[in-house]
XYZ file of C-alpha atoms in Angstrom:
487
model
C -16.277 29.937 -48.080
C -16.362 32.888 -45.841
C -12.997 31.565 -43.867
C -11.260 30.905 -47.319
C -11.907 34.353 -48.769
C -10.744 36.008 -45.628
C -7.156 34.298 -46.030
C -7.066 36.953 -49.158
C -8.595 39.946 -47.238
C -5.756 42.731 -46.667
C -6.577 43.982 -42.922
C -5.804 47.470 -42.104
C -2.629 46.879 -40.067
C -0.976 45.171 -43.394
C -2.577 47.317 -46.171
C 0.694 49.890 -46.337
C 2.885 47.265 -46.777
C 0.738 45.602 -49.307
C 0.113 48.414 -51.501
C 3.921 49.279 -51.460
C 4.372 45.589 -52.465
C 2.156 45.974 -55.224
C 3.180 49.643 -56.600
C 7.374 47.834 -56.607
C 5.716 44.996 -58.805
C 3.919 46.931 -60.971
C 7.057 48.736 -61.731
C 8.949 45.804 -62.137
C 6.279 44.425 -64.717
C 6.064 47.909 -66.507
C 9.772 47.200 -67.585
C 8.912 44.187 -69.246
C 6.350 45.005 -70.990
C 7.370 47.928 -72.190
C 10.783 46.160 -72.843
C 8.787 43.599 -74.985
C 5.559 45.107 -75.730
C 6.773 45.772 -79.616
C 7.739 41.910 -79.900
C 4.316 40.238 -79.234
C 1.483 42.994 -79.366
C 0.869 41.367 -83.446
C -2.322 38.995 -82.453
C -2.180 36.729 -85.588
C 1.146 34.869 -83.717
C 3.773 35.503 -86.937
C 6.251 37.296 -84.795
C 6.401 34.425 -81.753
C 9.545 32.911 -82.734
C 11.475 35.821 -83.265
C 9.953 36.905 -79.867
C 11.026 33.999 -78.178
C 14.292 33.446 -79.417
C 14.599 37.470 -78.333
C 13.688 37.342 -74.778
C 16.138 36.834 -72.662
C 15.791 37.127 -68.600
C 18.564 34.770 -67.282
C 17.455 31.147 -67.747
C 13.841 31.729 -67.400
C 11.392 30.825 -69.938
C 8.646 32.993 -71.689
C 6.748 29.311 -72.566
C 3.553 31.354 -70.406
C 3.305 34.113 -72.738
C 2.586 31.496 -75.727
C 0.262 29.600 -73.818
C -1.814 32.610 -73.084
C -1.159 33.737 -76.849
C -2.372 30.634 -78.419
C -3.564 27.881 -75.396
C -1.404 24.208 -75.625
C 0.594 22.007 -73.216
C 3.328 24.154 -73.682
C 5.231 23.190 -70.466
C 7.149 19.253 -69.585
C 3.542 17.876 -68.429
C 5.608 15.689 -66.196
C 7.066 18.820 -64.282
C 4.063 21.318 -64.631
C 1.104 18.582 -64.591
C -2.373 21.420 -64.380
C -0.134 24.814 -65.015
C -1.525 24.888 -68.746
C -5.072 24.199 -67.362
C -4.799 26.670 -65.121
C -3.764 29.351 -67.469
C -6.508 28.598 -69.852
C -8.874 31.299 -68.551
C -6.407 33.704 -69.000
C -5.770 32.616 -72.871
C -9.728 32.492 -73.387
C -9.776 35.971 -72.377
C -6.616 37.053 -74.269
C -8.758 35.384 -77.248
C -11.604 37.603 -76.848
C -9.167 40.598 -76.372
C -7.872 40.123 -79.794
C -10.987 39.608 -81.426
C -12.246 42.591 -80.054
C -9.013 45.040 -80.938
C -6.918 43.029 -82.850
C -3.964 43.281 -80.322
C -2.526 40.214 -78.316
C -2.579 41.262 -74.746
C -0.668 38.389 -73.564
C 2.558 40.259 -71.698
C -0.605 42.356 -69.785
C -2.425 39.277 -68.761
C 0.720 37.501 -67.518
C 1.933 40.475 -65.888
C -1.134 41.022 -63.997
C -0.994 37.201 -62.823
C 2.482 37.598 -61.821
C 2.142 40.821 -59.922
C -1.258 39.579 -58.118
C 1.048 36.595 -57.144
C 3.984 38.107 -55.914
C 1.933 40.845 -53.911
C -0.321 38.160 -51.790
C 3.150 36.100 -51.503
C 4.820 39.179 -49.965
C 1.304 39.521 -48.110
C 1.568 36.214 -46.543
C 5.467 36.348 -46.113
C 4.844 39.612 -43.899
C 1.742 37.370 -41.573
C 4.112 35.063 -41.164
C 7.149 37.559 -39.676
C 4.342 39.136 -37.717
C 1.485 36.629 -36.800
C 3.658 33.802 -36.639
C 6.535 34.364 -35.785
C 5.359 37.537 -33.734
C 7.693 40.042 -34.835
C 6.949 44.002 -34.629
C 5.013 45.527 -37.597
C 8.538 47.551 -38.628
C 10.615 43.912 -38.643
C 8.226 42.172 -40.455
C 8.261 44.770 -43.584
C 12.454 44.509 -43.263
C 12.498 40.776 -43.828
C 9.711 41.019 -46.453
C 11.500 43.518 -47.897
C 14.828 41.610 -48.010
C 13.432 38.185 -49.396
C 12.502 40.520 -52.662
C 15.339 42.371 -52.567
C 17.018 38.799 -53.535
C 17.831 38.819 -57.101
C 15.580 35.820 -58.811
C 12.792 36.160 -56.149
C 12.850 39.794 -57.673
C 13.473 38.658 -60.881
C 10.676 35.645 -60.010
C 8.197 38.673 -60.259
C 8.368 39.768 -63.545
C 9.437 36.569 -64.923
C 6.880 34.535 -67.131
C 7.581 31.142 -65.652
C 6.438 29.485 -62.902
C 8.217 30.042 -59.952
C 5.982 33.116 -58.806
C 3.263 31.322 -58.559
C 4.820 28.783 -56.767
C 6.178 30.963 -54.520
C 2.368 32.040 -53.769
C 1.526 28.649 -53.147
C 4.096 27.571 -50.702
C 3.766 30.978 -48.423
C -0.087 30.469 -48.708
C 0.874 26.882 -47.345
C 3.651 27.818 -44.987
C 1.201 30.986 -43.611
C -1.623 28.113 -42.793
C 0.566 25.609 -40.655
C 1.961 27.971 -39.029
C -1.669 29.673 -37.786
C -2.718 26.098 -37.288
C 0.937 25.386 -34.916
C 0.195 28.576 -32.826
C -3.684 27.680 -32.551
C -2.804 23.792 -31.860
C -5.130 22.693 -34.774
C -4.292 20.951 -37.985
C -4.394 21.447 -41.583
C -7.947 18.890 -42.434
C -8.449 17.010 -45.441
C -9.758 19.404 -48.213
C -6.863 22.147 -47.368
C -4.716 19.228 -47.803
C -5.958 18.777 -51.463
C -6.357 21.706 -52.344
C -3.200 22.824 -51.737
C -1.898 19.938 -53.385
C -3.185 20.052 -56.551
C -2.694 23.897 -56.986
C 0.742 23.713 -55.864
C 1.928 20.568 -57.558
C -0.072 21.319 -61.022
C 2.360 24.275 -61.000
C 5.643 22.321 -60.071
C 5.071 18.804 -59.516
C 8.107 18.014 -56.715
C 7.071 21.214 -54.708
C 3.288 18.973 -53.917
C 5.684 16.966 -51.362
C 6.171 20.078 -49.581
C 2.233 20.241 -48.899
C 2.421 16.835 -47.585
C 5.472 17.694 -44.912
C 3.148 20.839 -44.086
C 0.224 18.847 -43.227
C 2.702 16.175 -41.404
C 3.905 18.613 -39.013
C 0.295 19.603 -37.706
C -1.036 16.278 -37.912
C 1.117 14.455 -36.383
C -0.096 10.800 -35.813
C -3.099 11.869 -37.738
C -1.458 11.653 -40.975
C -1.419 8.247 -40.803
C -5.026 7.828 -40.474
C -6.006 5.238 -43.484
C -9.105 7.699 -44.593
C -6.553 10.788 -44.863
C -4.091 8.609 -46.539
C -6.247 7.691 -49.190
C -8.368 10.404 -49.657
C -5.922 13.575 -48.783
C -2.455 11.762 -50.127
C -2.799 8.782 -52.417
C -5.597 9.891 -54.730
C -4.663 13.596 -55.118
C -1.321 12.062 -56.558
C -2.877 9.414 -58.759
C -5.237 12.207 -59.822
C -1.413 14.383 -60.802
C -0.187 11.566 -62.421
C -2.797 10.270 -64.365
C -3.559 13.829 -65.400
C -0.224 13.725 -66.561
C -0.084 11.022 -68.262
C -3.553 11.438 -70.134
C -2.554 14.804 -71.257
C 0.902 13.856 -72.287
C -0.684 11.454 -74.465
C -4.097 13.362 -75.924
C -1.587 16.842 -76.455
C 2.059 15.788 -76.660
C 2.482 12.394 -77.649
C 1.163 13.612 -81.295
C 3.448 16.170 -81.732
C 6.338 14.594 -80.978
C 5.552 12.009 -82.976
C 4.638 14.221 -85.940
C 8.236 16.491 -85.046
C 10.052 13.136 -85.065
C 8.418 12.182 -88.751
C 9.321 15.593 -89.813
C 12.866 15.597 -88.387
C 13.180 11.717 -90.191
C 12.116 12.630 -93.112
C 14.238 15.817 -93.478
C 16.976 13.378 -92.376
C 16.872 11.185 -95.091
C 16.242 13.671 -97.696
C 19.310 15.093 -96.533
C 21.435 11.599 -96.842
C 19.558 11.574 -100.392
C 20.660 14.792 -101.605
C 24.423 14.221 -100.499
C 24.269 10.861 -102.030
C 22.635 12.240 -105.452
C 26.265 14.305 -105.622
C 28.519 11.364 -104.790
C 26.381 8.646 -107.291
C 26.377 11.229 -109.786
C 30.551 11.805 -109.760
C 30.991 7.940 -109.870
C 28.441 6.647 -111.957
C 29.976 6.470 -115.089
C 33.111 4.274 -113.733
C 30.239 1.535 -113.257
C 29.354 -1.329 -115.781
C 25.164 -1.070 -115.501
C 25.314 -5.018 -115.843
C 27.027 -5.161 -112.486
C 23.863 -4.267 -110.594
C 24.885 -6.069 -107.407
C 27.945 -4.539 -107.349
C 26.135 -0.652 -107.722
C 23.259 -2.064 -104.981
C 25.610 -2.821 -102.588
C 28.126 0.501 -103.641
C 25.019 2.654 -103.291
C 24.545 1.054 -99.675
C 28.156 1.480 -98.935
C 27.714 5.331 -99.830
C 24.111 6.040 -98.073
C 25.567 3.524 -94.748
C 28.847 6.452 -94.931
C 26.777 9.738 -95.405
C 24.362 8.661 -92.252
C 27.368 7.662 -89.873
C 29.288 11.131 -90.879
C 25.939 13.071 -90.095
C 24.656 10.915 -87.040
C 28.746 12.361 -85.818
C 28.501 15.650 -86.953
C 25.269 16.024 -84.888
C 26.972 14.500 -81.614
C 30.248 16.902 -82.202
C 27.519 20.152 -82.824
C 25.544 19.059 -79.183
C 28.849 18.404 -77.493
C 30.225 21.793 -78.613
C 26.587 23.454 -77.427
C 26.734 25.692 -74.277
C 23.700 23.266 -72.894
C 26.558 20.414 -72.968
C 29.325 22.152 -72.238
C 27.600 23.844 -68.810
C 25.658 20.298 -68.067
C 27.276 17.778 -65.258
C 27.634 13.887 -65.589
C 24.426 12.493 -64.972
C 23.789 9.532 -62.863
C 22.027 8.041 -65.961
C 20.569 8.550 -68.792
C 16.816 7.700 -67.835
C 13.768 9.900 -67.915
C 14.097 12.018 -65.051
C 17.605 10.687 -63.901
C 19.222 12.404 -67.399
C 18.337 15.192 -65.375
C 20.947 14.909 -62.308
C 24.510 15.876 -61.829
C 27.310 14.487 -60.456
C 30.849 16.315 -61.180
C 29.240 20.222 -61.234
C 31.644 21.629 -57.879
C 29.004 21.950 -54.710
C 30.733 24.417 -52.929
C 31.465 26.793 -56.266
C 27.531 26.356 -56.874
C 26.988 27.321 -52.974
C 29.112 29.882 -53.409
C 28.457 31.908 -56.712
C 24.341 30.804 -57.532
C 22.901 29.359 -54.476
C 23.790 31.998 -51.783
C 25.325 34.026 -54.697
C 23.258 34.997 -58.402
C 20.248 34.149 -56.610
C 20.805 36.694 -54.324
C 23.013 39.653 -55.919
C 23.567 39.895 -59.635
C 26.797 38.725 -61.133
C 28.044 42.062 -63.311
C 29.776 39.555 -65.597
C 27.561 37.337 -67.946
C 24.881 39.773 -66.934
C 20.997 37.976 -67.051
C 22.708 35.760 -69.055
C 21.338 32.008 -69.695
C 23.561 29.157 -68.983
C 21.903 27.164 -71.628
C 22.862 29.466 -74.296
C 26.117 31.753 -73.156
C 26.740 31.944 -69.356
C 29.029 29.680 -67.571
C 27.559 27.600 -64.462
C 30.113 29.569 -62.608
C 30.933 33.421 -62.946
C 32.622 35.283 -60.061
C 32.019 38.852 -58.780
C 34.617 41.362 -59.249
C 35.247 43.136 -55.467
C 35.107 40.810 -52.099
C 32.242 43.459 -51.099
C 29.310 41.182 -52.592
C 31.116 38.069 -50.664
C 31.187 39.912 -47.276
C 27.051 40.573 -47.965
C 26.717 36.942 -48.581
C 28.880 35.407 -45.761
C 26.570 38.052 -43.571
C 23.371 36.804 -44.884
C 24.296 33.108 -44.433
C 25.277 33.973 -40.962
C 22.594 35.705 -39.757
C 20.830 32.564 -41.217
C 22.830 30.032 -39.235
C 22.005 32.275 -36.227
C 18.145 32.514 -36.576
C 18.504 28.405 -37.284
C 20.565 27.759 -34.004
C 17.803 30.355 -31.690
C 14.864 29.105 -33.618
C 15.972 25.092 -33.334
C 13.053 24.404 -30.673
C 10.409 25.646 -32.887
C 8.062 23.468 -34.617
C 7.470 25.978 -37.692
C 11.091 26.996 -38.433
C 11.922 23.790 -38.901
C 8.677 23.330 -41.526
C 9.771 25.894 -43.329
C 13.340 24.551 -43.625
C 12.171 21.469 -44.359
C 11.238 23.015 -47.665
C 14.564 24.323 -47.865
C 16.246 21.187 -47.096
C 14.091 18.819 -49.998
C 15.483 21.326 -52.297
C 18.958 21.241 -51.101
C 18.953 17.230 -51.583
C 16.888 17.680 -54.586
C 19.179 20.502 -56.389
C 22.688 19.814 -54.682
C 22.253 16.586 -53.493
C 20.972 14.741 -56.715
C 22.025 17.921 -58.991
C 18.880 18.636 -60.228
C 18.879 21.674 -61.914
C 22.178 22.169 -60.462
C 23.179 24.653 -63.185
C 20.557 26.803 -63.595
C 19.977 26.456 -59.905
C 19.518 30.672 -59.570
C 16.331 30.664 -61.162
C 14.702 28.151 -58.345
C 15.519 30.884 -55.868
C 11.489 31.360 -55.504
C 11.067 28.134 -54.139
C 13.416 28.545 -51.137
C 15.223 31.711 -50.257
C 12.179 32.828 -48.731
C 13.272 30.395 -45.910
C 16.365 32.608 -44.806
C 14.345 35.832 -43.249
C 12.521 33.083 -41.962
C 15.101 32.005 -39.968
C 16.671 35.680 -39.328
C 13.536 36.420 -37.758
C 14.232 33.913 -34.801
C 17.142 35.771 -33.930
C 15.821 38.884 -33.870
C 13.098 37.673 -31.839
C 15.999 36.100 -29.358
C 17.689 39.453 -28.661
C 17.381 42.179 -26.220
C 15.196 45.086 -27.781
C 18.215 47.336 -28.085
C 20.093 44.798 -30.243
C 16.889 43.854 -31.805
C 16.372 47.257 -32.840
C 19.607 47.847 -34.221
C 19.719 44.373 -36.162
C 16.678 45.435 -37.896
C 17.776 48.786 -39.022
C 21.612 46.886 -40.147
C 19.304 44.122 -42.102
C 16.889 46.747 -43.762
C 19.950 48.925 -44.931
C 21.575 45.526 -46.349
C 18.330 45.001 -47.987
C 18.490 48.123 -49.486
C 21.669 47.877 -50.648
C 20.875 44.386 -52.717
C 17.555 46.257 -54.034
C 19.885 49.141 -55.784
C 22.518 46.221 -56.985
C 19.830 44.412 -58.543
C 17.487 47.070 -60.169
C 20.211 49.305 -61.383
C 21.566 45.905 -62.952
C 18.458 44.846 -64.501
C 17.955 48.210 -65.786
C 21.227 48.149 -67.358
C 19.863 44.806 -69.375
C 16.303 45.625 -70.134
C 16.978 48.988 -71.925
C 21.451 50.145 -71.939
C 23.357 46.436 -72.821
């Protein structure tokens, strides 16, 4: 217990860098809030669909503020298996917080969650720059610095989604192989499990990454029958069946209740239509002729349903979710989720190296599932020759850093979501607001090439990378500011 508790204990040689960590998140959370304070302080829940269909913050969702507001399986079980479950002591607390003032206190609670995650993330981001990698105390806070400087790891922060708290998870995960690759040990069974089942009851796909972790310092050990079945296969049947036993106990009766709804509203709909056609006609009808008006009748109910059943398809083909979704490779459960004709290299260009690193001024925070195009350009080539730096210095620290073990752990992470978002298109057009789960992978990499130069370059790469750094702070903030409280 004593070894697990000292993983969170800030040492004196990291606690400046920590507390500024925590003071820029704070601030960063105090906009929110006091953005959207006014829109959910009411505790009896009347003003949660206004809220909701108010808050904005690029394609993020606010689904964690009603969870914490009124507890439910508010998130796809499939994709979030335990995040509800884990944000139950937070909404039992929230609960007692209204009883006892009558206020909802759920964009406090969710802020302090997501800046207590994104300050031990940063924390375990700047061990792994310095104990890790073994970079000098004034490198490691320049790379920490720039992987929050990045627009949706920034944005990540203050967000009430996930991806934060993913983002804690896989550093956490990342900072233990890589003490266990420098001490020659490897990650044993209950780390493995742990980690899985926090990290993948957050974000189901990202529980791979724990088993790629615990590949790389087990070696031939992972294949040991007792780890296989104790550390891999039950921990995912555990997921799964969690899954699937909540899906059906919370969300199976809903939908089915929404769907009754819906059909009912449906055919009261083709009812009242038909009511003012029968009505306008009736009279031309001899009431012996009763087949004649049965099968008429049919005739007009079989007409309104077809001319509704096409007005829906033309209204979801004219939506922005249609219009700025790709081809899928089929129309299955998870596969209605890929894309096949979205442009790669526009997407590598403008979100993946691009919005999820500097702000596009265009389209500003805007959601592509609502009003933003899947791609929006910047306006000056400046912002292009800060990304074609960044993804150079990041070839760089991959080609110095190929011959170590942990670089190429880390971009393994990086790599499953390159198949999983460009490859397979997952995502592919809202592919900014993963930024959490990955980007943190490029200072990675820089760091290898700092650590390959001669200390005069070394020092003057570090001061060029912290003064870039800065620069993408500014853009961002002075952007976001410009949403939250001018636009």
């Amino acid at each position: 217990m004593k070894k697990i508790l000292n993983i969170f204990r800030i040492y004196p040689g990291e606690r400046r860098e920590t507390l500024t960590a925590l003071v820029f998140f704070t601030i960063l959370n105090v906009l929110s809030v006091v953005k959207y304070w006014d829109g959910l302080k009411a505790s009896d829940g009347t003003k949660w669909a206004a809220f909701s269909k108010g808050w904005h913050l690029s394609g993020f969702d606010p689904i964690t503020y009603s969870v914490v507001t009124d507890w439910g399986i508010g998130y796809n079980i499939y994709r979030h298996p335990l995040l509800a479950y884990f944000l139950w002591p937070l909404s039992k607390l929230n609960e007692a917080l209204i009883w006892l003032t009558g206020y909802n206190f759920a964009l406090l609670l969710v802020a302090l969650l997501l800046v207590t995650c994104a300050t031990y993330a940063a924390l375990f981001i700047n061990r792994i720059h310095r104990r890790v990698i073994g970079l000098e105390r004034t490198e490691g806070a320049v790379l920490t610095l720039l992987t929050y400087s990045f627009a949706h790891v920034m944005l990540a922060s203050m967000a009430p989604d996930h991806f934060i708290m993913s983002m804690f998870c896989l550093t956490l995960t990342l900072y233990l192989c890589g003490m266990k690759l420098k001490r020659g040990s490897a990650m044993n069974m209950w780390q493995t499990i742990v980690m899985f089942i926090l990290t993948a009851g957050v974000s189901l796909n990202n529980g791979l990454k724990i088993f790629l972790a615990a590949m790389v310092t087990r070696r031939k050990r992972f294949f040991e029958w007792r780890y296989l079945l104790f550390a891999i296969v039950l921990p995912s049947a555990l997921i799964w069946g969690s899954a699937r036993w909540s899906y059906k106990q919370f969300v199976w009766p809903k939908e089915m209740t929404r769907k009754e709804k819906t059909a009912k509203a449906f055919e009261k709909r083709i009812e009242r239509n038909f009511n003012n056609i029968w009505n306008a006609e009736e009279a031309k009808w001899n009431k012996n002729d009763s087949a004649k008006i049965k099968a008429r009748q049919k005739e007009i109910r079989d007409s309104i349903r077809h001319a509704l059943i096409v007005k829906k398809a033309r209204r979801w083909r004219s939506s922005a979710t249609y219009k700025h979704s790709g081809k899928p490779m089929a129309e299955g459960e998870f596969s209605k989720w890929t894309d096949i004709t979205t442009s790669r290299w526009d997407v590598a260009v403008e979100s993946l190296f691009g919005e999820g690193i500097m702000l596009h001024e265009d389209y500003l925070l805007g959601d592509v599932l609502v009003n933003r195009p899947v791609i929006v350009r910047y306006h000056n080539w400046g912002n292009y020759i800060v990304e074609g730096l960044l993804v150079i210095l990041f070839l760089a620290g991959i080609w110095y850093g190929c011959r170590q073990l942990f670089l190429w752990t880390a971009m393994s992470f990086f790599i499953m979501d390159m198949l999983l978002h460009m490859g397979l298109g997952f995502g592919i057009n809202e592919l900014p607001i993963m930024s959490a789960h990955y980007l943190f992978v490029l200072p990675i990499a820089m760091a290898y090439l700092l650590k390959a130069l001669t200390p005069r370059w070394r020092k003057r790469l570090t001061w060029a990378t912290g003064a870039v750094a800065l620069y993408i702070t500014v853009w961002n903030i002075s952007l976001l500011v410009e949403y939250l409280f001018i636009l």
